[in-house]
Tab-separated table of C-alpha atoms in Angstrom:
chain	number	residue	atom	x	y	z
A	36	MET	CA	6.572	8.662	-59.562
A	37	SER	CA	6.058	9.734	-55.919
A	38	ARG	CA	4.699	7.277	-53.397
A	39	LYS	CA	2.042	7.970	-51.109
A	40	PRO	CA	3.112	8.058	-47.500
A	41	LYS	CA	1.958	5.221	-45.484
A	42	SER	CA	-1.271	5.900	-43.500
A	43	ARG	CA	-1.336	5.645	-39.678
A	44	LYS	CA	-4.523	4.630	-37.835
A	45	ARG	CA	-5.930	6.911	-35.298
A	46	VAL	CA	-4.480	6.232	-31.815
A	47	VAL	CA	-7.096	4.442	-29.642
A	48	LEU	CA	-7.509	4.731	-25.926
A	49	THR	CA	-9.105	1.766	-23.927
A	50	SER	CA	-9.999	1.090	-20.423
A	51	ALA	CA	-10.196	-2.238	-18.709
A	52	ALA	CA	-10.713	-3.966	-15.252
A	53	VAL	CA	-7.734	-6.289	-15.142
A	54	VAL	CA	-6.470	-8.821	-12.665
A	55	LEU	CA	-2.955	-8.256	-11.199
A	56	GLY	CA	-0.511	-10.691	-10.366
A	57	LEU	CA	-1.058	-14.069	-8.368
A	58	GLY	CA	-3.276	-12.203	-5.747
A	59	ALA	CA	-5.727	-11.420	-8.377
A	60	LEU	CA	-5.980	-7.765	-7.583
A	61	ALA	CA	-8.701	-5.878	-9.777
A	62	VAL	CA	-7.141	-3.012	-11.396
A	63	PRO	CA	-8.869	-0.160	-13.487
A	64	ILE	CA	-6.589	0.996	-16.028
A	65	ALA	CA	-6.284	4.249	-17.792
A	66	ALA	CA	-4.721	3.483	-21.134
A	67	ASN	CA	-2.298	4.730	-23.669
A	68	ALA	CA	-2.369	2.929	-26.925
A	69	GLY	CA	0.137	2.244	-29.777
A	70	THR	CA	-0.441	2.443	-33.427
A	71	ASP	CA	-1.856	-0.350	-35.711
A	72	THR	CA	0.990	-0.151	-38.240
A	73	GLY	CA	4.723	-0.526	-38.169
A	74	ASP	CA	5.140	-1.785	-34.563
A	75	GLN	CA	1.499	-3.084	-34.344
A	76	LEU	CA	1.364	-2.825	-30.646
A	77	ARG	CA	-0.934	-1.269	-28.122
A	78	THR	CA	-0.598	-0.929	-24.244
A	79	THR	CA	-2.820	-0.368	-21.488
A	80	CYS	CA	-0.988	0.865	-18.295
A	81	GLY	CA	-1.983	1.657	-14.656
A	82	VAL	CA	-1.515	1.427	-10.896
A	83	ALA	CA	-3.527	-0.778	-8.737
A	84	GLU	CA	-6.652	0.643	-7.150
A	85	GLY	CA	-5.386	-0.576	-3.665
A	86	ALA	CA	-2.084	1.296	-4.002
A	87	SER	CA	-0.724	3.094	-0.930
A	88	LYS	CA	2.312	5.420	-0.194
A	89	TRP	CA	4.091	2.194	1.211
A	90	TRP	CA	3.497	-0.053	-1.577
A	91	ALA	CA	2.045	-0.398	-5.134
A	92	SER	CA	1.678	-2.563	-8.213
A	93	GLY	CA	1.511	-1.835	-11.843
A	94	ARG	CA	0.248	-3.771	-14.792
A	95	MET	CA	1.272	-3.040	-18.420
A	96	ALA	CA	-0.586	-5.103	-21.027
A	97	LEU	CA	0.809	-5.242	-24.620
A	98	SER	CA	-1.730	-6.220	-27.266
A	99	ASN	CA	-0.837	-7.224	-30.762
A	100	PRO	CA	-3.447	-6.852	-33.514
A	101	GLY	CA	-1.186	-7.870	-36.155
A	102	THR	CA	-0.580	-11.274	-37.848
A	103	ASP	CA	3.000	-11.721	-36.919
A	104	ALA	CA	4.651	-11.948	-33.315
A	105	ALA	CA	6.297	-8.854	-31.903
A	106	GLU	CA	9.535	-9.872	-30.596
A	107	ASP	CA	11.472	-6.489	-30.075
A	108	TRP	CA	9.486	-3.772	-28.149
A	109	LYS	CA	10.175	-0.956	-25.774
A	110	LEU	CA	7.759	-0.063	-23.080
A	111	GLU	CA	8.106	3.403	-21.535
A	112	PHE	CA	6.330	5.159	-18.701
A	113	GLU	CA	6.805	7.859	-15.958
A	114	LEU	CA	6.609	6.893	-12.225
A	115	SER	CA	5.754	9.848	-10.223
A	116	GLN	CA	7.885	8.822	-7.240
A	117	GLY	CA	9.516	5.622	-5.895
A	118	LEU	CA	11.508	2.684	-7.487
A	119	ALA	CA	10.043	0.123	-9.870
A	120	THR	CA	11.157	-3.587	-10.110
A	121	VAL	CA	9.943	-6.108	-12.689
A	122	ASN	CA	8.234	-9.163	-11.323
A	123	ASP	CA	9.902	-11.491	-13.932
A	124	PRO	CA	13.464	-10.379	-14.143
A	125	GLY	CA	14.227	-13.592	-16.254
A	126	THR	CA	12.106	-12.307	-19.085
A	127	TYR	CA	12.267	-8.541	-19.023
A	128	GLU	CA	14.861	-6.064	-18.318
A	129	LEU	CA	13.842	-2.842	-16.458
A	130	LYS	CA	15.872	0.393	-16.229
A	131	GLN	CA	14.912	3.452	-14.333
A	132	THR	CA	16.601	6.819	-14.710
A	133	GLY	CA	14.953	9.337	-12.334
A	134	LYS	CA	11.234	9.015	-12.975
A	135	LYS	CA	11.561	7.493	-16.417
A	136	VAL	CA	11.120	3.781	-16.474
A	137	THR	CA	11.895	1.509	-19.450
A	138	VAL	CA	11.011	-2.265	-19.924
A	139	THR	CA	12.393	-4.405	-22.864
A	140	PRO	CA	12.308	-8.150	-23.369
A	141	ARG	CA	15.483	-10.209	-23.022
A	142	LYS	CA	16.779	-11.818	-26.075
A	143	GLY	CA	14.541	-14.539	-27.205
A	144	GLN	CA	12.080	-13.714	-24.504
A	145	GLY	CA	8.863	-11.799	-24.210
A	146	ALA	CA	7.413	-11.836	-27.588
A	147	VAL	CA	3.849	-10.564	-27.838
A	148	PRO	CA	1.863	-13.366	-29.959
A	149	PRO	CA	-0.107	-12.326	-33.002
A	150	GLN	CA	-3.649	-11.473	-32.178
A	151	GLY	CA	-2.769	-11.928	-28.560
A	152	GLU	CA	-1.521	-10.150	-25.497
A	153	ARG	CA	1.438	-10.075	-23.093
A	154	VAL	CA	1.130	-8.672	-19.609
A	155	VAL	CA	4.179	-7.117	-17.709
A	156	LEU	CA	3.809	-6.714	-13.990
A	157	VAL	CA	5.922	-4.283	-11.980
A	158	GLY	CA	6.179	-3.704	-8.134
A	159	ILE	CA	6.586	-0.151	-7.007
A	160	ASN	CA	8.285	0.802	-3.767
A	161	PRO	CA	7.248	4.310	-3.029
A	162	SER	CA	8.861	6.895	-0.888
A	163	GLY	CA	6.143	6.785	1.851
A	164	LYS	CA	5.012	10.316	1.065
A	165	ALA	CA	2.215	9.877	-1.581
A	166	VAL	CA	0.627	7.245	-3.667
A	167	PRO	CA	2.703	6.768	-6.790
A	168	GLN	CA	1.126	7.374	-10.241
A	169	ILE	CA	2.088	6.056	-13.668
A	170	THR	CA	1.815	8.438	-16.663
A	171	GLY	CA	3.032	8.884	-20.238
A	172	CYS	CA	2.797	5.140	-21.143
A	173	LYS	CA	4.234	4.380	-24.515
A	174	VAL	CA	5.127	1.363	-26.551
A	175	ASN	CA	7.869	1.769	-29.257
A	176	GLY	CA	7.513	5.463	-28.863
A	177	SER	CA	3.684	5.789	-29.498
A	178	ASP	CA	1.878	7.870	-26.866
A	179	GLY	CA	-1.979	7.903	-26.749
A	180	GLY	CA	-2.169	11.046	-24.777
A	181	ALA	CA	-4.589	12.087	-22.008
A	182	HIS	CA	-8.030	10.766	-21.737
A	183	ASP	CA	-11.139	11.194	-19.325
A	184	ARG	CA	-10.404	7.849	-17.771
A	185	ASP	CA	-7.243	9.414	-16.626
A	186	LYS	CA	-9.472	11.005	-13.863
A	187	PRO	CA	-8.903	9.481	-10.350
A	188	THR	CA	-10.835	6.582	-8.899
A	189	ALA	CA	-13.428	7.185	-6.308
A	190	PRO	CA	-11.899	7.007	-2.623
A	191	GLN	CA	-13.461	4.348	-0.387
A	192	ASP	CA	-14.205	4.240	3.319
A	193	MET	CA	-11.455	2.953	5.566
A	194	GLY	CA	-13.275	2.740	8.884
A	195	SER	CA	-14.559	6.101	9.686
A	196	TYR	CA	-15.869	6.447	13.151
A	197	VAL	CA	-17.516	8.854	15.804
A	198	ILE	CA	-15.338	10.425	18.291
A	199	ASP	CA	-17.762	12.323	20.588
A	200	HIS	CA	-21.033	14.292	20.530
A	201	GLN	CA	-19.775	16.898	18.102
A	202	THR	CA	-16.886	15.309	16.166
A	203	VAL	CA	-16.536	12.437	13.839
A	204	HIS	CA	-13.281	11.087	12.070
A	205	VAL	CA	-13.581	10.279	8.346
A	206	MET	CA	-11.075	8.001	6.669
A	207	TRP	CA	-10.595	6.661	3.104
A	208	LYS	CA	-8.363	4.715	0.985
A	209	PRO	CA	-5.989	6.527	-1.280
A	210	SER	CA	-7.468	7.289	-4.717
A	211	THR	CA	-5.411	6.259	-7.828
A	212	GLY	CA	-5.000	9.191	-10.314
A	213	PHE	CA	-3.664	7.824	-13.535
A	214	GLY	CA	-3.301	11.094	-15.370
A	215	SER	CA	-1.506	13.011	-12.581
A	216	GLU	CA	-0.932	12.973	-8.938
A	217	ILE	CA	-3.829	13.538	-6.613
A	218	GLU	CA	-3.906	17.335	-5.531
A	219	LYS	CA	-6.575	17.241	-2.885
A	220	TYR	CA	-9.506	15.379	-1.349
A	221	GLU	CA	-12.866	17.110	-0.986
A	222	VAL	CA	-15.202	15.913	2.057
A	223	PHE	CA	-18.830	16.657	1.623
A	224	GLN	CA	-21.287	16.661	4.514
A	225	ASP	CA	-24.935	16.152	3.602
A	226	GLY	CA	-24.188	17.181	0.064
A	227	LYS	CA	-22.148	20.376	0.877
A	228	LEU	CA	-18.434	20.767	0.848
A	229	ALA	CA	-17.231	20.644	4.475
A	230	LYS	CA	-13.544	20.288	4.267
A	231	THR	CA	-10.527	20.014	1.811
A	232	VAL	CA	-7.347	18.359	2.554
A	233	GLY	CA	-4.119	17.789	0.659
A	234	GLY	CA	-3.603	14.928	-1.768
A	235	ASP	CA	-1.220	12.983	0.562
A	236	ILE	CA	-3.863	13.012	3.576
A	237	THR	CA	-6.407	10.391	3.706
A	238	MET	CA	-8.242	11.286	7.021
A	239	THR	CA	-9.746	14.313	8.819
A	240	ASN	CA	-11.957	15.338	11.694
A	241	ILE	CA	-15.241	17.031	11.049
A	242	GLU	CA	-16.130	19.183	14.094
A	243	LYS	CA	-18.749	21.458	15.664
A	244	LEU	CA	-21.506	18.899	14.778
A	245	THR	CA	-24.957	18.534	16.662
A	246	PRO	CA	-25.162	15.777	19.254
A	247	ASP	CA	-27.058	12.586	18.379
A	248	THR	CA	-27.631	13.487	14.901
A	249	ALA	CA	-26.986	11.333	11.743
A	250	TYR	CA	-24.705	12.701	9.016
A	251	ARG	CA	-23.858	11.571	5.528
A	252	PHE	CA	-20.379	12.032	4.177
A	253	THR	CA	-18.961	11.502	0.713
A	254	VAL	CA	-15.353	11.962	-0.406
A	255	ARG	CA	-13.808	12.630	-3.937
A	256	ALA	CA	-10.342	13.110	-5.165
A	257	VAL	CA	-9.223	15.973	-7.324
A	258	SER	CA	-6.220	15.999	-9.857
A	259	LYS	CA	-5.315	17.999	-12.943
A	260	ALA	CA	-7.198	15.549	-15.044
A	261	GLY	CA	-10.322	16.287	-12.989
A	262	SER	CA	-12.387	15.028	-10.091
A	263	SER	CA	-13.158	11.481	-9.179
A	264	PRO	CA	-16.615	10.010	-8.666
A	265	PHE	CA	-17.847	10.144	-4.969
A	266	GLY	CA	-16.963	7.126	-2.812
A	267	LYS	CA	-19.660	5.291	-1.241
A	268	GLU	CA	-21.590	7.215	1.272
A	269	ILE	CA	-20.519	7.057	4.949
A	270	GLN	CA	-23.151	7.349	7.451
A	271	LEU	CA	-22.371	8.366	11.023
A	272	ARG	CA	-24.388	9.402	14.076
A	273	THR	CA	-22.740	11.657	16.734
A	274	LYS	CA	-22.988	10.616	20.364
A	275	LYS	CA	-25.445	12.020	22.859
A	276	ALA	CA	-24.580	15.238	24.509
A	277	PRO	CA	-22.786	14.627	27.912
A	278	GLY	CA	-24.487	15.111	31.313
A	279	PRO	CA	-23.321	17.434	33.835
A	280	ASP	CA	-19.690	18.510	33.514
A	281	ARG	CA	-17.249	15.917	35.150
A	282	PRO	CA	-14.010	16.640	36.874
A	283	ALA	CA	-10.889	15.341	35.175
A	284	PRO	CA	-10.489	11.556	35.584
A	285	ILE	CA	-8.008	9.883	37.862
A	286	LEU	CA	-4.865	8.776	36.007
A	287	PRO	CA	-4.426	5.027	35.262
A	288	LYS	CA	-1.818	3.166	37.166
A	289	LYS	CA	0.931	0.653	36.681
A	290	LEU	CA	1.871	1.299	33.235
A	291	GLU	CA	4.176	-1.572	31.883
A	292	GLY	CA	5.717	-2.151	28.540
A	293	LYS	CA	7.918	-4.722	26.867
A	294	ALA	CA	9.514	-4.806	23.333
A	295	ASN	CA	7.951	-7.200	20.861
A	296	GLY	CA	10.830	-7.562	18.320
A	297	PRO	CA	12.740	-4.500	16.958
A	298	HIS	CA	9.817	-2.608	15.791
A	299	GLN	CA	6.958	-2.877	18.272
A	300	VAL	CA	6.423	-2.253	22.122
A	301	ASP	CA	3.334	-3.857	23.843
A	302	LEU	CA	1.788	-1.708	26.617
A	303	ALA	CA	-0.653	-2.404	29.357
A	304	TRP	CA	-1.927	-0.613	32.345
A	305	GLN	CA	-4.764	-0.686	35.014
A	306	PRO	CA	-7.894	1.168	34.390
A	307	GLY	CA	-8.390	4.891	35.395
A	308	LYS	CA	-11.434	6.206	37.248
A	309	ASP	CA	-13.510	9.114	36.552
A	310	GLY	CA	-13.080	12.035	38.907
A	311	ASP	CA	-15.967	11.192	41.023
A	312	GLY	CA	-14.235	7.741	41.760
A	313	SER	CA	-16.363	5.658	39.316
A	314	ALA	CA	-14.949	3.806	36.364
A	315	ASP	CA	-18.164	4.528	34.206
A	316	GLY	CA	-17.008	8.012	32.990
A	317	VAL	CA	-13.815	6.932	31.613
A	318	SER	CA	-14.336	6.902	27.695
A	319	GLY	CA	-10.742	6.174	26.468
A	320	TYR	CA	-7.045	6.505	26.916
A	321	ARG	CA	-4.377	8.412	25.070
A	322	VAL	CA	-0.799	6.865	24.545
A	323	TYR	CA	2.149	9.362	24.548
A	324	ARG	CA	5.667	8.559	23.006
A	325	ASP	CA	8.611	10.673	23.760
A	326	GLY	CA	6.109	13.528	24.737
A	327	LYS	CA	3.777	13.347	21.631
A	328	LYS	CA	0.417	11.635	21.377
A	329	VAL	CA	0.712	8.570	18.995
A	330	LEU	CA	-2.615	6.633	19.972
A	331	ASP	CA	-6.150	7.076	20.993
A	332	VAL	CA	-7.501	4.044	22.779
A	333	ASP	CA	-11.331	3.948	22.304
A	334	GLY	CA	-13.351	2.467	25.295
A	335	GLY	CA	-12.721	2.933	28.934
A	336	THR	CA	-12.470	-0.967	29.352
A	337	THR	CA	-9.416	-1.367	26.813
A	338	THR	CA	-6.284	-1.194	28.744
A	339	LYS	CA	-3.691	-2.474	26.148
A	340	ALA	CA	-2.018	-1.022	23.118
A	341	ALA	CA	0.744	-1.684	20.572
A	342	ALA	CA	3.106	1.036	19.457
A	343	GLN	CA	4.319	-0.107	15.998
A	344	GLY	CA	6.563	1.151	13.196
A	345	LEU	CA	9.513	1.763	15.765
A	346	ALA	CA	13.210	1.747	15.102
A	347	ALA	CA	15.194	-1.364	16.083
A	348	ASP	CA	17.528	-1.120	19.180
A	349	THR	CA	16.136	2.266	20.154
A	350	GLU	CA	14.718	3.469	23.628
A	351	TYR	CA	11.429	5.159	23.708
A	352	ALA	CA	9.497	6.935	26.661
A	353	PHE	CA	5.924	6.118	27.119
A	354	LYS	CA	3.087	7.394	29.336
A	355	VAL	CA	-0.754	7.086	29.292
A	356	THR	CA	-3.658	9.463	30.295
A	357	ALA	CA	-7.364	8.819	30.705
A	358	VAL	CA	-10.139	10.771	29.052
A	359	ASN	CA	-13.704	10.944	30.263
A	360	SER	CA	-17.076	11.718	28.473
A	361	SER	CA	-16.591	15.372	29.123
A	362	GLY	CA	-13.511	15.345	27.064
A	363	LYS	CA	-11.197	16.046	30.121
A	364	GLU	CA	-7.850	14.438	30.427
A	365	SER	CA	-6.338	12.897	33.462
A	366	ALA	CA	-2.681	13.582	34.596
A	367	PRO	CA	-0.174	11.014	32.903
A	368	THR	CA	1.047	7.858	34.458
A	369	ASP	CA	4.601	7.684	35.477
A	370	GLU	CA	6.741	7.458	32.380
A	371	ILE	CA	8.434	4.192	31.444
A	372	ARG	CA	11.180	3.517	29.128
A	373	VAL	CA	11.477	0.668	26.732
A	374	ARG	CA	14.140	-0.448	24.291
A	375	THR	CA	13.172	-2.188	21.091
A	376	GLY	CA	14.979	-5.421	20.071
A	377	LYS	CA	18.045	-5.240	17.893
A	378	GLY	CA	17.744	-5.386	14.106
A	379	ASP	CA	18.278	-8.729	12.871
A	380	GLY	CA	20.765	-7.837	10.207
A	381	GLY	CA	19.428	-10.803	8.309
A	382	GLY	CA	18.779	-12.913	11.564
A	383	GLY	CA	15.025	-12.117	12.029
A	384	GLY	CA	13.229	-10.255	14.691
A	385	GLY	CA	9.952	-10.626	16.747
A	386	ASN	CA	7.834	-9.532	13.813
A	387	ALA	CA	9.963	-11.004	10.964
A	388	PRO	CA	9.264	-14.089	8.872
A	389	GLY	CA	11.145	-17.105	10.227
A	390	ASP	CA	12.506	-20.530	9.262
A	391	LEU	CA	13.210	-19.277	5.651
A	392	THR	CA	14.184	-22.172	3.506
A	393	ALA	CA	15.401	-21.695	-0.179
A	394	SER	CA	15.836	-24.323	-3.037
A	395	THR	CA	16.148	-24.214	-6.561
A	396	GLY	CA	14.147	-25.666	-9.600
A	397	SER	CA	13.886	-25.286	-13.373
A	398	LYS	CA	11.432	-25.320	-16.058
A	399	HIS	CA	11.819	-25.528	-19.925
A	400	ASN	CA	10.364	-22.653	-21.889
A	401	GLY	CA	10.900	-23.623	-25.528
A	402	GLY	CA	14.790	-24.028	-25.973
A	403	VAL	CA	15.629	-22.181	-22.827
A	404	THR	CA	15.853	-23.568	-19.270
A	405	GLU	CA	14.424	-21.137	-16.738
A	406	HIS	CA	15.576	-21.374	-13.137
A	407	TYR	CA	13.528	-20.614	-10.096
A	408	LEU	CA	13.993	-20.131	-6.290
A	409	ASP	CA	11.436	-22.167	-4.200
A	410	LEU	CA	10.898	-20.298	-1.047
A	411	ALA	CA	9.041	-21.194	2.198
A	412	TRP	CA	8.851	-19.457	5.533
A	413	SER	CA	7.000	-19.173	8.767
A	414	VAL	CA	4.309	-16.310	9.191
A	415	PRO	CA	5.051	-14.010	11.932
A	416	LYS	CA	2.909	-14.619	14.965
A	417	GLY	CA	1.065	-12.057	16.969
A	418	GLN	CA	1.163	-9.304	14.139
A	419	GLY	CA	-2.376	-9.660	12.934
A	420	THR	CA	-3.203	-10.799	9.318
A	421	ILE	CA	-0.243	-10.443	6.886
A	422	GLY	CA	-0.888	-10.661	3.197
A	423	THR	CA	2.129	-9.053	1.626
A	424	TYR	CA	5.773	-9.959	1.579
A	425	GLN	CA	8.893	-8.542	-0.114
A	426	VAL	CA	11.705	-10.822	-1.441
A	427	HIS	CA	15.126	-9.289	-1.591
A	428	ILE	CA	17.884	-10.970	-3.761
A	429	ASP	CA	21.530	-9.964	-3.331
A	430	GLY	CA	20.308	-6.970	-1.174
A	431	LYS	CA	17.896	-5.532	-3.888
A	432	LEU	CA	14.039	-5.829	-3.927
A	433	ALA	CA	13.269	-8.555	-6.549
A	434	GLN	CA	9.578	-9.398	-6.115
A	435	THR	CA	6.612	-8.686	-4.012
A	436	PHE	CA	4.063	-11.379	-3.132
A	437	MET	CA	0.427	-10.566	-2.119
A	438	TRP	CA	-2.399	-12.750	-0.772
A	439	GLY	CA	-6.080	-12.091	0.008
A	440	THR	CA	-6.748	-9.306	-2.533
A	441	GLY	CA	-9.021	-9.134	-5.521
A	442	ASP	CA	-11.833	-11.367	-6.773
A	443	ALA	CA	-10.258	-14.665	-7.008
A	444	VAL	CA	-8.860	-14.438	-3.689
A	445	MET	CA	-5.748	-16.505	-2.713
A	446	PRO	CA	-6.239	-17.353	1.053
A	447	ILE	CA	-3.774	-15.631	3.343
A	448	PRO	CA	-1.274	-18.121	4.782
A	449	SER	CA	-1.398	-18.326	8.591
A	450	GLY	CA	1.257	-20.948	9.308
A	451	THR	CA	3.783	-21.394	6.561
A	452	ALA	CA	3.887	-19.443	3.278
A	453	LYS	CA	5.414	-20.828	0.001
A	454	ARG	CA	6.113	-19.144	-3.334
A	455	GLU	CA	8.689	-19.217	-6.166
A	456	VAL	CA	10.901	-16.561	-7.794
A	457	ALA	CA	12.006	-16.600	-11.354
A	458	VAL	CA	15.698	-15.649	-11.910
A	459	GLY	CA	15.945	-16.508	-15.486
A	460	ALA	CA	18.330	-18.607	-17.551
A	461	GLN	CA	21.221	-18.401	-15.117
A	462	PRO	CA	22.679	-21.906	-14.358
A	463	GLY	CA	25.242	-22.353	-11.587
A	464	LYS	CA	24.563	-18.700	-10.171
A	465	THR	CA	24.599	-18.170	-6.368
A	466	PHE	CA	21.957	-15.857	-4.842
A	467	LYS	CA	21.468	-14.554	-1.279
A	468	VAL	CA	17.747	-14.270	-0.392
A	469	LYS	CA	15.875	-12.731	2.419
A	470	ILE	CA	12.215	-11.577	2.957
A	471	ARG	CA	10.141	-9.336	5.069
A	472	ALA	CA	6.578	-8.794	5.889
A	473	LYS	CA	4.266	-5.753	5.480
A	474	LEU	CA	2.641	-5.233	8.845
A	475	ALA	CA	-0.954	-3.995	9.449
A	476	ASP	CA	0.170	-0.381	10.272
A	477	GLY	CA	1.869	-0.138	6.786
A	478	THR	CA	5.347	-0.595	8.009
A	479	TRP	CA	7.689	-3.282	7.151
A	480	SER	CA	8.972	-5.934	9.548
A	481	GLY	CA	12.572	-6.976	10.119
A	482	PHE	CA	14.164	-9.300	7.545
A	483	SER	CA	14.243	-13.070	7.832
A	484	ALA	CA	17.559	-14.747	8.231
A	485	GLU	CA	19.438	-14.597	4.720
A	486	LYS	CA	19.833	-17.887	2.773
A	487	THR	CA	22.296	-18.653	0.088
A	488	VAL	CA	21.153	-20.838	-2.773
A	489	THR	CA	22.760	-21.912	-6.113
A	490	THR	CA	20.822	-22.728	-9.457
A	491	GLY	CA	21.486	-25.976	-11.125
A	492	GLY	CA	23.791	-26.435	-14.001
């Protein structure tokens, strides 16, 4: 007598807003789900909405609708670019081959409880060229396929501003495209398409506008999965038309610069003057590094700037020009040459976390003793607000800590920061630890001094 084949329930896709990591980062998720029979697991996977081309995070939620715990499972997904690290290496093992990432529980760890959920958090270290995307999420080989929710999220304003009487600068945060990478962004002016830029670009100038006129701008992202909703409307009014044409301004004087650690140079100069000898007509300054413009300093009274993201122990040439309300540029200052500080090689730098201390602790999880590294360090001074740090163990990225994001916000530390890193059931093992900070311009600081610490027996 033949047996009827087991039926499989229809694959279900879900969408959820979830909380990511200790920093409580809100993450809209485009999901791929598992089946209800056999493995009895479903998963939702996605990249954090605040992801950038410098750093991103992902959340993989495994849900178990069955009545028995699921102890052995395999989670798979594809990462468009970059390297993935699991936030709890003591519980999970992560392997990456090219773009394919596989996460499995370690023996005796990571079971998904019956009628419950287990969340796997991963850090993503992109290449710096584009916002990473997660696709093809599977649990135990089950793939839910594409869905409308795979469409990109709406881009949000990131400080758009008016340049002059005819030009505005529109900036937005990168959109997250779950189904595929962002192909392009479309900028609309008063409801009509005004400009299209590539998917790795998050700013553009809108030119040839009417002076002293209010404009409304909206931005949306486009991927192969479709178009995102429009971001919140950006309202800007162009400046009034300039008066009579002015001669080029007189160059600023006494440009000075000094290194602020291995990755920054602080510049200062005396104010320039307009061509008629007054200071009123100077509307801003331009900073040139090695012959190329790198900064626009808005406002004729601002005579300082910080050049960031520089290479350690490297000499750079700087000069500054003044710009007036007619858009004319002065001759440059005398060129100065400044060498950045030496790379710390583990010894810190002007913008690196300092005073790193590392000790060990342990916690009992059932019959297993889990070991932790308790870390504390001094927040870099004079670098603005810093809410993201990377922990490197034995020369490899192990974990990323984030403060100040999401709904249940953890206050950003301003003096000393403290966190712990799980290293699993590894008694008597020695680790070398160092950390670095993510600066306001998206670059990473130098590393702290490296510390050696051994877990208990």
